[in-house]
Coordinates of C-alpha atoms in Angstrom, one line a residue:
Chain A
M1 CA -4.6 -44.9 107.7
S2 CA -6.1 -43.9 104.4
R3 CA -9.9 -43.6 103.9
F4 CA -9.5 -44.9 100.4
C5 CA -8.3 -48.1 98.8
G6 CA -4.8 -47.8 97.4
S7 CA -5.7 -50.0 94.5
C8 CA -9.0 -48.8 93.1
G9 CA -9.6 -45.6 95.1
A10 CA -12.9 -46.7 96.6
Q11 CA -13.9 -45.1 99.9
R12 CA -13.7 -47.6 102.8
R13 CA -17.0 -48.0 104.7
T14 CA -15.6 -48.5 108.2
E15 CA -12.2 -48.0 109.8
D16 CA -11.9 -51.7 110.6
Q17 CA -12.7 -52.8 107.1
A18 CA -10.0 -55.3 106.3
Y19 CA -10.6 -55.6 102.5
C20 CA -11.7 -53.2 99.9
Q21 CA -15.5 -53.5 99.2
E22 CA -14.9 -52.9 95.5
C23 CA -11.7 -54.8 94.5
G24 CA -10.9 -57.0 97.4
T25 CA -7.5 -55.5 98.1
P26 CA -6.4 -55.8 101.7
L27 CA -6.6 -52.5 103.6
A28 CA -4.9 -51.2 106.6
V29 CA -7.0 -51.7 109.7
A30 CA -7.2 -49.7 112.9
H31 CA -7.6 -52.3 115.6
A32 CA -7.6 -50.0 118.6
P33 CA -10.9 -48.7 119.8
A34 CA -11.6 -45.1 118.8
A35 CA -11.4 -44.0 122.4
S36 CA -8.0 -45.7 123.0
A37 CA -4.9 -43.6 123.1
G38 CA -2.8 -46.6 122.1
P39 CA -0.8 -46.8 118.9
V40 CA -2.6 -47.4 115.6
V41 CA -1.7 -50.7 114.1
T42 CA -1.7 -50.9 110.4
G43 CA -1.2 -53.7 107.9
P44 CA -3.2 -56.9 107.2
S45 CA -5.3 -58.2 110.0
P46 CA -4.0 -61.2 111.8
V47 CA -7.5 -62.6 112.1
P48 CA -9.9 -63.3 109.3
P49 CA -11.2 -60.0 108.0
A50 CA -14.8 -58.9 108.0
A51 CA -15.3 -59.9 104.4
P52 CA -17.6 -58.0 102.0
E53 CA -21.1 -59.6 101.9
Y54 CA -21.2 -59.7 98.2
A55 CA -18.7 -60.3 95.5
V56 CA -18.4 -57.2 93.5
P57 CA -17.2 -57.0 90.0
T58 CA -14.5 -54.5 89.3
G59 CA -15.1 -51.7 86.8
L60 CA -18.4 -50.8 88.5
P61 CA -18.5 -47.3 90.0
P62 CA -18.0 -47.3 93.8
A63 CA -20.6 -45.9 96.0
V64 CA -20.4 -42.2 96.0
G65 CA -21.0 -39.8 98.9
G66 CA -21.5 -42.5 101.4
G67 CA -24.4 -44.2 99.4
V68 CA -25.3 -47.9 99.3
P69 CA -22.4 -50.1 98.3
V70 CA -22.5 -51.5 94.8
G71 CA -22.2 -55.1 96.1
R72 CA -25.2 -54.8 98.3
T73 CA -27.1 -53.0 95.5
L74 CA -26.4 -55.9 93.2
G75 CA -27.6 -58.4 95.8
V76 CA -30.8 -56.5 96.2
V77 CA -31.2 -56.3 92.4
A78 CA -30.7 -60.0 92.2
V79 CA -33.4 -60.7 94.8
V80 CA -35.8 -58.3 93.2
L81 CA -35.2 -59.9 89.8
A82 CA -35.8 -63.3 91.3
L83 CA -39.0 -62.1 93.0
V84 CA -40.3 -60.7 89.7
A85 CA -39.4 -63.9 87.9
A86 CA -41.1 -65.9 90.7
G87 CA -44.2 -63.9 90.2
L88 CA -44.2 -64.7 86.5
V89 CA -43.7 -68.4 87.1
G90 CA -46.4 -68.4 89.7
W91 CA -48.9 -66.6 87.5
Q92 CA -48.2 -69.0 84.6
F93 CA -48.6 -71.9 86.9
L94 CA -51.7 -70.8 88.7
R95 CA -53.7 -68.9 86.0
P96 CA -56.9 -70.7 85.0
R97 CA -56.3 -72.2 81.6
G98 CA -54.5 -71.7 78.3
G99 CA -56.3 -70.4 75.2
A100 CA -55.1 -67.5 73.2
D101 CA -55.4 -63.7 73.0
S102 CA -57.5 -63.8 69.8
P103 CA -59.7 -66.2 67.8
E104 CA -57.1 -66.3 65.0
E105 CA -54.3 -67.1 67.3
A106 CA -56.3 -69.8 69.0
V107 CA -57.0 -71.5 65.7
R108 CA -53.5 -71.0 64.4
S109 CA -51.9 -72.4 67.6
F110 CA -54.4 -75.3 67.7
L111 CA -53.5 -76.3 64.1
D112 CA -49.9 -76.0 64.9
A113 CA -50.2 -78.2 67.9
A114 CA -52.3 -80.7 66.0
V115 CA -49.9 -81.2 63.1
H116 CA -47.0 -81.5 65.5
Q117 CA -48.9 -84.1 67.5
D118 CA -48.6 -82.1 70.7
V119 CA -51.5 -83.4 72.7
L120 CA -50.9 -81.0 75.6
G121 CA -50.7 -78.0 73.3
A122 CA -53.9 -79.0 71.4
L123 CA -55.9 -79.6 74.6
D124 CA -54.8 -76.3 76.0
L125 CA -56.5 -74.5 73.1
V126 CA -59.8 -76.2 73.1
N127 CA -62.8 -75.0 75.2
P128 CA -62.0 -76.7 78.5
A129 CA -65.6 -77.9 79.0
E130 CA -65.3 -79.8 75.7
V131 CA -62.2 -81.7 76.6
E132 CA -62.8 -82.7 80.1
G133 CA -62.2 -86.4 80.3
L134 CA -60.7 -86.5 76.8
D135 CA -57.3 -87.2 78.3
D136 CA -58.7 -90.6 79.4
L137 CA -59.5 -91.3 75.8
V138 CA -56.2 -90.2 74.5
A139 CA -54.3 -92.2 77.2
A140 CA -56.4 -95.3 76.4
T141 CA -55.8 -94.9 72.7
R142 CA -52.0 -94.4 73.1
E143 CA -51.7 -97.4 75.4
R144 CA -53.8 -99.6 73.2
L145 CA -51.9 -98.6 70.0
S146 CA -48.6 -99.2 71.9
D147 CA -49.8 -102.6 73.0
E148 CA -50.7 -103.5 69.5
G149 CA -47.3 -102.3 68.2
L150 CA -48.9 -99.6 66.1
T151 CA -46.9 -96.6 67.4
A152 CA -43.4 -95.7 66.5
R153 CA -40.6 -96.5 69.0
D154 CA -40.8 -93.0 70.5
G155 CA -44.5 -93.2 71.2
D156 CA -45.7 -90.7 68.6
L157 CA -48.8 -91.9 66.7
T158 CA -47.6 -91.2 63.2
D159 CA -43.9 -90.5 63.1
A160 CA -43.8 -91.8 59.6
L161 CA -45.9 -88.9 58.5
S162 CA -44.6 -85.4 59.4
V163 CA -47.1 -82.6 58.6
S164 CA -46.5 -78.9 58.6
V165 CA -48.7 -76.0 57.6
E166 CA -47.4 -72.7 56.5
D167 CA -48.5 -69.2 55.5
L168 CA -51.9 -69.6 57.1
E169 CA -54.3 -66.8 56.5
F170 CA -57.5 -66.3 58.3
E171 CA -60.6 -64.1 58.0
T172 CA -62.6 -63.7 61.2
D173 CA -66.3 -63.2 61.4
E174 CA -67.2 -61.9 64.8
L175 CA -70.5 -63.5 65.8
G176 CA -70.9 -61.7 69.1
D177 CA -69.0 -60.6 72.1
A178 CA -67.7 -64.1 72.8
A179 CA -67.9 -66.1 69.6
A180 CA -66.1 -65.9 66.3
R181 CA -65.9 -68.0 63.1
V182 CA -62.3 -68.1 61.9
V183 CA -62.3 -68.9 58.2
L184 CA -59.2 -70.2 56.5
S185 CA -58.5 -68.0 53.5
G186 CA -55.1 -69.3 52.5
G187 CA -52.2 -71.6 53.4
S188 CA -50.0 -74.4 52.3
Y189 CA -49.1 -77.8 53.6
T190 CA -46.1 -80.1 53.5
V191 CA -46.4 -83.8 54.3
T192 CA -43.3 -85.9 54.6
Y193 CA -43.4 -89.7 54.4
D194 CA -40.6 -91.7 55.9
P195 CA -41.2 -95.5 55.7
G196 CA -38.3 -96.1 58.1
E197 CA -40.4 -94.6 60.9
L198 CA -43.3 -96.9 60.5
P199 CA -43.9 -99.4 63.3
D200 CA -43.0 -103.0 62.5
R201 CA -46.6 -104.0 62.4
L202 CA -47.2 -101.6 59.5
G203 CA -44.1 -103.0 57.7
F204 CA -46.4 -104.0 54.7
V205 CA -46.9 -100.3 54.0
A206 CA -43.1 -99.8 54.0
E207 CA -42.8 -102.7 51.6
K208 CA -45.5 -101.3 49.3
Y209 CA -44.2 -97.7 49.5
P210 CA -40.5 -98.0 50.2
D211 CA -39.4 -94.6 49.1
A212 CA -39.6 -91.5 51.3
E213 CA -41.7 -88.8 49.7
T214 CA -42.7 -85.2 50.3
W215 CA -46.0 -83.7 49.2
T216 CA -46.7 -80.0 49.2
G217 CA -49.8 -78.2 48.1
D218 CA -52.4 -75.5 48.7
L219 CA -54.6 -76.2 51.7
L220 CA -57.8 -74.8 50.2
E221 CA -57.4 -76.3 46.7
D222 CA -56.4 -79.7 47.8
I223 CA -58.3 -80.5 51.0
G224 CA -60.4 -77.4 51.6
W225 CA -63.5 -79.3 50.5
E226 CA -63.0 -82.0 53.1
L227 CA -63.0 -79.5 56.0
P228 CA -66.0 -78.0 57.8
D229 CA -67.4 -75.5 55.3
V230 CA -69.1 -72.2 56.0
D231 CA -71.4 -72.5 53.1
Y232 CA -71.5 -75.5 50.8
R233 CA -73.3 -73.4 48.2
N234 CA -70.2 -71.3 47.6
D235 CA -68.1 -72.0 44.6
R236 CA -65.0 -72.3 46.7
P237 CA -64.4 -74.0 50.0
E238 CA -64.3 -71.8 53.1
P239 CA -63.1 -74.1 55.9
F240 CA -63.6 -72.7 59.3
V241 CA -63.3 -73.3 62.9
S242 CA -65.5 -71.7 65.5
A243 CA -63.9 -70.1 68.6
V244 CA -65.4 -69.0 71.9
E245 CA -64.1 -66.6 74.5
I246 CA -64.1 -67.8 78.1
D247 CA -62.8 -65.6 80.9
G248 CA -61.0 -63.3 78.5
R249 CA -59.2 -66.1 76.6
W250 CA -60.1 -67.5 73.2
Y251 CA -60.5 -71.3 72.6
V252 CA -61.3 -73.5 69.7
S253 CA -64.8 -75.0 70.0
A254 CA -65.4 -78.4 68.5
V255 CA -69.1 -78.3 69.4
G256 CA -69.4 -74.8 67.9
T257 CA -67.7 -75.8 64.7
F258 CA -69.9 -78.9 64.4
V259 CA -73.1 -76.9 65.0
D260 CA -72.1 -74.1 62.7
A261 CA -71.1 -76.6 60.0
Y262 CA -74.3 -78.6 60.4
L263 CA -76.7 -75.8 60.6
G264 CA -74.9 -73.6 58.2
V265 CA -74.7 -69.8 58.1
P266 CA -78.1 -68.4 58.4
N267 CA -79.3 -65.4 56.4
S268 CA -80.5 -63.2 59.2
D269 CA -82.7 -61.0 57.0
E270 CA -84.4 -64.0 55.4
L271 CA -85.1 -65.4 58.9
R272 CA -86.5 -62.1 60.2
D273 CA -88.8 -61.9 57.1
E274 CA -90.2 -65.2 58.1
G275 CA -90.7 -64.0 61.7
I276 CA -87.9 -66.1 63.0
R277 CA -85.2 -64.6 65.2
P278 CA -81.6 -65.3 64.0
P279 CA -79.1 -67.0 66.3
D280 CA -78.2 -64.7 69.2
Y281 CA -74.5 -65.4 69.8
D282 CA -74.4 -63.2 73.0
A283 CA -76.4 -66.0 74.6
I284 CA -73.2 -68.0 74.8
V285 CA -72.1 -65.9 77.8
A286 CA -75.6 -65.4 79.2
D287 CA -76.0 -66.5 82.8
G288 CA -78.7 -69.0 83.2
E289 CA -79.8 -71.2 86.1
P290 CA -78.9 -74.8 85.5
I291 CA -81.7 -77.3 85.8
V292 CA -80.6 -80.3 87.9
A293 CA -82.3 -83.4 89.0
E294 CA -82.4 -84.1 92.7
E295 CA -81.8 -87.8 92.1
P296 CA -79.9 -89.4 89.2
E297 CA -82.9 -91.3 88.0
D298 CA -84.8 -88.0 87.6
V299 CA -82.6 -86.6 84.8
L300 CA -84.7 -88.6 82.2
D301 CA -88.0 -87.3 83.5
N302 CA -86.7 -83.7 83.4
L303 CA -85.5 -84.2 79.8
A304 CA -88.9 -85.6 78.7
D305 CA -90.6 -82.6 80.4
A306 CA -88.4 -80.1 78.7
A307 CA -88.9 -81.7 75.3
S308 CA -92.6 -81.6 75.8
H309 CA -92.5 -77.9 76.4
E310 CA -90.8 -77.1 73.1
D311 CA -88.5 -75.0 75.2
V312 CA -85.0 -75.4 73.7
A313 CA -83.4 -73.2 76.3
E314 CA -84.9 -75.3 79.1
L315 CA -83.6 -78.4 77.4
L316 CA -80.1 -77.0 77.1
A317 CA -80.1 -75.9 80.8
Q318 CA -80.2 -79.6 81.7
F319 CA -76.7 -80.1 80.4
P320 CA -73.4 -78.7 81.7
A321 CA -73.5 -75.0 80.7
D322 CA -70.1 -74.8 79.2
Q323 CA -70.6 -77.8 77.0
V324 CA -73.7 -76.5 75.4
A325 CA -72.7 -72.9 75.3
M326 CA -72.3 -72.9 71.5
L327 CA -75.8 -74.3 71.1
R328 CA -77.5 -71.6 73.1
P329 CA -77.5 -69.0 70.2
W330 CA -79.7 -71.3 68.2
A331 CA -82.3 -71.9 70.9
I332 CA -84.5 -68.9 70.0
T333 CA -84.1 -69.7 66.3
I334 CA -85.2 -73.3 66.7
E335 CA -88.1 -72.3 69.0
D336 CA -89.3 -69.7 66.6
A337 CA -89.1 -72.2 63.7
L338 CA -91.0 -74.8 65.6
A339 CA -93.7 -72.2 66.6
D340 CA -93.8 -71.0 63.0
D341 CA -94.8 -74.5 61.9
G342 CA -97.0 -75.0 64.9
V343 CA -95.1 -78.0 66.1
T344 CA -95.8 -79.5 69.5
F345 CA -94.1 -82.4 71.1
D346 CA -95.3 -84.9 73.6
V347 CA -92.6 -87.1 75.3
S348 CA -93.2 -89.5 78.1
L349 CA -91.4 -92.3 79.9
D350 CA -92.7 -95.6 81.0
G351 CA -91.3 -98.4 83.2
V352 CA -87.8 -97.0 83.6
D353 CA -85.6 -99.1 85.8
T354 CA -82.1 -97.8 86.6
S355 CA -79.1 -98.3 88.8
V356 CA -76.5 -95.8 89.9
E357 CA -72.7 -96.4 90.0
E358 CA -70.2 -94.0 91.6
L359 CA -67.4 -93.1 89.2
G360 CA -65.4 -90.9 91.6
G361 CA -65.1 -87.2 91.7
D362 CA -68.3 -85.5 90.7
M363 CA -69.4 -88.2 88.2
V364 CA -71.9 -91.1 88.4
R365 CA -73.0 -93.6 85.9
L366 CA -76.7 -94.2 85.4
R367 CA -77.4 -97.6 84.0
I368 CA -80.8 -98.1 82.3
R369 CA -81.9 -101.6 82.8
E370 CA -85.2 -101.2 81.1
G371 CA -87.7 -98.6 80.1
S372 CA -89.5 -97.0 77.2
V373 CA -89.7 -93.5 75.9
Y374 CA -92.6 -92.4 73.7
G375 CA -92.6 -89.4 71.6
S376 CA -94.9 -87.7 69.2
Y377 CA -95.2 -84.4 67.3
E378 CA -98.0 -82.5 65.7
E379 CA -97.9 -79.7 63.2
S380 CA -100.6 -77.0 62.8
D381 CA -101.2 -78.2 59.2
G382 CA -102.2 -81.7 60.5
G383 CA -98.8 -83.4 60.2
Y384 CA -98.2 -86.0 62.8
G385 CA -95.5 -88.4 63.7
S386 CA -94.7 -90.7 66.6
G387 CA -92.2 -93.3 67.7
S388 CA -90.8 -95.1 70.7
A389 CA -87.5 -96.5 71.9
N390 CA -87.1 -99.3 74.3
V391 CA -84.3 -100.6 76.5
D392 CA -84.5 -104.1 77.8
G393 CA -81.2 -105.2 79.4
R394 CA -78.7 -105.3 76.6
C395 CA -81.3 -104.9 73.8
V396 CA -82.3 -101.5 72.3
S397 CA -85.2 -101.2 69.9
A398 CA -87.0 -98.4 68.2
T399 CA -90.5 -98.4 66.7
D400 CA -91.8 -95.9 64.2
D401 CA -95.4 -94.7 63.8
D402 CA -96.0 -97.5 61.2
G403 CA -95.2 -100.1 63.9
D404 CA -92.0 -101.1 62.2
E405 CA -89.4 -102.1 64.8
E406 CA -85.7 -102.3 64.5
G407 CA -83.4 -103.4 67.3
Y408 CA -80.0 -104.5 68.3
C409 CA -78.8 -106.6 71.2
L410 CA -75.4 -106.4 72.8
E411 CA -75.0 -110.1 73.4
G412 CA -72.2 -112.5 73.7
G413 CA -69.2 -111.7 71.5
D414 CA -70.4 -108.2 70.6
A415 CA -70.6 -107.2 74.2
E416 CA -67.2 -108.6 74.9
D417 CA -65.6 -107.1 71.8
L418 CA -67.0 -103.6 72.6
G419 CA -66.7 -103.8 76.4
I420 CA -70.3 -102.4 76.6
D421 CA -72.7 -104.5 78.5
S422 CA -75.5 -102.1 79.1
V423 CA -77.0 -98.8 78.1
Y424 CA -75.9 -96.0 80.4
L425 CA -75.4 -92.2 80.8
V426 CA -72.7 -90.5 82.7
L427 CA -74.0 -87.8 85.0
R428 CA -72.2 -84.8 86.5
I429 CA -73.0 -83.4 89.9
V430 CA -73.9 -79.7 89.5
D431 CA -75.2 -77.5 92.2
G432 CA -75.9 -80.4 94.4
G433 CA -78.0 -82.1 91.7
Y434 CA -77.4 -84.2 88.6
Q435 CA -77.1 -83.4 84.9
I436 CA -76.3 -85.6 81.9
D437 CA -72.8 -85.0 80.7
P438 CA -72.9 -85.8 76.9
I439 CA -69.1 -85.6 76.4
A440 CA -68.3 -87.7 79.5
T441 CA -70.8 -90.3 78.3
A442 CA -69.3 -90.4 74.8
V443 CA -65.7 -90.6 76.2
D444 CA -66.8 -93.4 78.5
Y445 CA -68.3 -95.5 75.7
A446 CA -65.3 -94.8 73.4
S447 CA -62.7 -95.7 76.1
S448 CA -64.5 -99.0 76.8
V449 CA -64.4 -99.9 73.1
I450 CA -60.8 -98.9 72.7
E451 CA -59.7 -100.9 75.7
S452 CA -61.9 -103.9 74.9
V453 CA -61.7 -104.4 71.2
P454 CA -59.8 -107.7 70.7
S455 CA -56.4 -107.9 69.0
R456 CA -58.0 -110.3 66.6
L457 CA -60.2 -107.6 65.2
I458 CA -57.3 -105.2 64.9
G459 CA -55.4 -107.9 63.1
D460 CA -58.3 -108.5 60.7
A461 CA -58.5 -104.8 60.0
L462 CA -54.8 -104.5 59.3
K463 CA -55.0 -107.6 57.0
E464 CA -57.8 -106.0 55.1
I465 CA -55.8 -102.8 54.7
E466 CA -52.8 -104.8 53.5
E467 CA -54.9 -106.6 50.9
N468 CA -56.4 -103.3 49.7
T469 CA -53.1 -101.4 49.7
Chain B
M1 CA -2.8 -61.8 101.5
D2 CA -3.3 -63.3 98.1
T3 CA -0.2 -62.9 96.0
G4 CA -0.6 -66.0 93.9
P5 CA -0.6 -66.0 90.1
H6 CA -4.4 -65.8 90.0
A7 CA -4.7 -62.8 92.3
A8 CA -4.9 -60.2 89.5
D9 CA -7.4 -62.3 87.6
A10 CA -9.7 -62.7 90.6
P11 CA -11.9 -59.6 90.1
I12 CA -12.4 -60.6 86.4
G13 CA -13.1 -64.1 87.5
R14 CA -15.8 -62.9 89.8
V15 CA -17.4 -60.8 87.1
A16 CA -17.3 -63.8 84.8
L17 CA -18.8 -66.0 87.5
G18 CA -21.6 -63.5 88.2
V19 CA -22.4 -63.2 84.5
L20 CA -22.2 -67.0 84.1
W21 CA -24.7 -67.7 86.8
L22 CA -27.0 -64.9 85.5
L23 CA -26.9 -66.7 82.1
V24 CA -27.6 -70.0 83.8
S25 CA -30.6 -68.7 85.6
T26 CA -31.9 -67.0 82.5
A27 CA -31.5 -70.2 80.5
W28 CA -33.4 -72.3 83.0
L29 CA -36.2 -69.8 83.5
V30 CA -36.7 -69.2 79.7
A31 CA -36.6 -72.9 79.1
W32 CA -39.7 -73.3 81.2
F33 CA -41.7 -70.9 79.0
V34 CA -40.8 -72.2 75.5
P35 CA -41.5 -75.5 73.7
W36 CA -39.2 -78.2 75.0
T37 CA -39.1 -80.4 72.0
S38 CA -39.2 -79.9 68.2
R39 CA -42.0 -82.4 67.5
G40 CA -44.5 -84.5 69.4
L41 CA -45.4 -83.8 73.0
L42 CA -44.3 -80.3 74.2
S43 CA -43.3 -79.2 70.7
T44 CA -45.8 -76.3 70.7
S45 CA -46.4 -76.1 74.4
S46 CA -44.0 -75.4 77.2
L47 CA -43.2 -77.1 80.5
A48 CA -45.2 -74.2 82.1
D49 CA -48.3 -75.1 80.1
G50 CA -47.7 -78.8 81.0
A51 CA -47.4 -78.0 84.7
R52 CA -50.5 -75.9 84.6
L53 CA -52.6 -78.5 82.8
I54 CA -51.4 -81.2 85.2
R55 CA -52.3 -79.0 88.2
D56 CA -55.7 -78.4 86.6
G57 CA -56.2 -82.1 86.3
S58 CA -57.0 -81.7 82.6
V59 CA -54.4 -84.3 81.6
S60 CA -54.5 -86.5 84.7
A61 CA -55.0 -89.6 82.7
L62 CA -51.9 -88.9 80.6
I63 CA -49.5 -87.5 83.2
P64 CA -49.6 -88.1 87.0
S65 CA -50.3 -85.0 89.1
W66 CA -47.0 -85.2 91.0
V67 CA -45.2 -84.6 87.7
G68 CA -46.7 -81.1 87.7
W69 CA -44.8 -80.3 90.9
L70 CA -41.7 -82.0 89.5
L71 CA -41.8 -79.6 86.5
L72 CA -41.5 -76.7 88.9
I73 CA -37.9 -77.8 89.7
G74 CA -36.6 -76.0 86.6
P75 CA -37.9 -72.5 87.4
A76 CA -37.1 -73.1 91.1
C77 CA -33.5 -73.7 90.3
G78 CA -33.5 -70.8 88.0
L79 CA -34.9 -68.5 90.6
L80 CA -32.4 -69.8 93.3
V81 CA -29.5 -69.1 91.0
L82 CA -30.9 -65.7 89.9
A83 CA -31.3 -64.6 93.5
T84 CA -27.7 -65.5 94.4
F85 CA -25.8 -64.8 91.2
P86 CA -23.7 -61.9 92.7
R87 CA -22.7 -64.0 95.7
V88 CA -19.7 -66.3 95.9
G89 CA -19.9 -67.7 99.5
P90 CA -20.3 -71.3 100.5
V91 CA -24.1 -71.1 100.9
A92 CA -24.4 -69.8 97.4
V93 CA -22.1 -72.4 96.0
S94 CA -24.0 -75.2 97.8
A95 CA -27.3 -73.8 96.3
R96 CA -25.8 -73.7 92.8
T97 CA -24.3 -77.2 93.1
L98 CA -27.7 -78.5 94.2
S99 CA -29.4 -76.6 91.4
V100 CA -27.1 -78.0 88.8
A101 CA -27.5 -81.5 90.1
S102 CA -31.3 -81.1 90.1
M103 CA -31.3 -79.8 86.6
V104 CA -29.2 -82.6 85.4
A105 CA -31.8 -85.0 86.8
V106 CA -34.7 -82.9 85.3
F107 CA -33.0 -82.8 81.9
V108 CA -32.4 -86.6 81.8
A109 CA -36.0 -87.3 82.9
C110 CA -37.4 -85.0 80.2
F111 CA -35.0 -86.1 77.6
H112 CA -36.0 -89.6 78.2
S113 CA -39.8 -89.2 78.5
V114 CA -40.5 -86.6 75.8
A115 CA -37.5 -86.8 73.5
Q116 CA -36.6 -90.5 73.8
F117 CA -32.9 -89.5 74.1
D118 CA -33.0 -88.3 70.5
P119 CA -31.1 -85.0 70.3
A120 CA -32.9 -84.2 67.0
R121 CA -36.1 -83.9 69.0
L122 CA -34.8 -81.3 71.4
G123 CA -36.5 -77.9 71.0
P124 CA -35.5 -74.5 72.3
G125 CA -36.5 -75.4 75.9
G126 CA -34.4 -78.6 75.8
W127 CA -31.3 -76.9 74.4
L128 CA -31.6 -74.0 76.9
T129 CA -31.8 -76.5 79.8
V130 CA -28.8 -78.4 78.7
G131 CA -27.0 -75.2 77.9
G132 CA -27.7 -73.9 81.4
V133 CA -26.4 -77.2 82.9
V134 CA -23.2 -76.9 80.9
L135 CA -22.7 -73.3 81.9
G136 CA -23.5 -74.2 85.5
L137 CA -20.9 -77.0 85.5
A138 CA -18.4 -74.5 84.0
G139 CA -19.4 -72.0 86.8
L140 CA -18.7 -74.5 89.5
A141 CA -15.4 -75.4 88.0
L142 CA -14.5 -71.7 87.7
H143 CA -15.4 -71.1 91.3
R144 CA -12.9 -73.7 92.4
R145 CA -10.1 -71.7 90.5
L146 CA -10.8 -68.4 92.3
P147 CA -8.4 -67.4 95.1
R148 CA -9.8 -68.2 98.5
T149 CA -9.6 -64.5 99.7
H150 CA -12.1 -63.6 97.0
I151 CA -14.6 -66.2 97.9
E152 CA -14.6 -66.3 101.6
E153 CA -17.5 -64.3 102.7
D154 CA -20.6 -64.4 104.8
D155 CA -23.6 -65.7 103.0

């Protein structure tokens, strides 16, 4: 009996191996025990052979010098590859959140997702704290638009308008270890209009503009002025988006962009000359103790106290930390500016009556049935101002220091149309206490309006658009 | 002893089969990491991103949480096929048949929910998924043509 396969020459592993490990050719098998003196039987086994454990491709070198067979090696390689791939899949599934490796990439990917109407992609690139609950709003909007026949048949919001942006160029201002301002320095856009993709209810637009069209242009020249600008005093637009780094990943910050656009880009030297500290962007990642109210009703008292102390940092500590992170840099600047003008505040509450409603998870709704807030400020040069705001059921009013009062009541039709029947705040449970969640509050109001606004009003709005088109 | 007309082609067939299943597993695994559609939902994000966001609860109002686990079927099938690609025994074949069937269901579900059965909306992930399914069906068919002596083994 040969120790080698007559077909491919591979060495057999055992004497009773019925088939070649390498090419599958039947081998002569010694059936008698090694100790037996009986005759050696050769030829194909009359019983099913001990088959190779793995199918082995031909052409691969056989095991040499009694090493591990190729088939088994391939099997091990396959399992190892699968384990590595499983690790990759698991890491992708379990890692905290999306974001990007750099501020530019975060902004570029966010814009890409936005113009492609990829809600998941866009949400994955925005500061997680700023989009919590936003999916409720998106879902409510999509459902309502669908109910009103205002979405294309495939569910996209604006299939008739296909937008793409190309050749985007950015310049990045690093504001600190965890913040950056990404300025758009170049790029072009293409907008394609296809009237055939308009939903039926917008058929009047297709009738008015029946031809498909494509527009291209320079982003900065054509729409740069409409975007958040770094400095409106410049002679050219510098649209920007603020980005923040959280746990090593960069995200777009809507709050940061708004704050930076609203407050502008400060001249640090000028501020220092006036004795005012410029924004400290490292404060974004500074650890601070959250200030929480023991009971939901106490959040309003805490806010009034913080406002009376002219302590902006204390005020911000009463809100979810991640949501106000992009405001923290300005705390010292605002405090110094107030101190420079000798401004003091006095805020107090009176007759506040509230009720609490569980919203599930770690959220509650604090309804304000009635109450008043009084506020006043004084400046060192004698300036003085005061005012008050009152809530009485569905009515809200404000009075200035001249005694002039303006108010609005959510009554009857308005309350039904907007789905808002009271003044409320949404609170988040943090560290066993309560904090006002501004984004959840805004989302709650907006969702109510979107769900409640009657079809009649939407029809009226469309009719007005049709008449003005 | 196999002396049929396919006997000489059997080793080549086994190689082809192994390569085929390697391609299938690669296609299904890569499909999970790349955009699934060309526009709209999942056009810049992947099923992996979607599954993670759903697990986080970040999009719970848009997509039920159980869909996140459903989206793991794709890579699970890819891993199963990858781990068994050199094998040709009945257990491996059963696993592959189950994987192909599962991926057909996953593809149809995704094709309907995010691409509205419009082939023009399929992105790289969608095409890789359907490509893997086609190759997988071809692999199952090829397996049936292999001589029995080359596929009877212990799994």
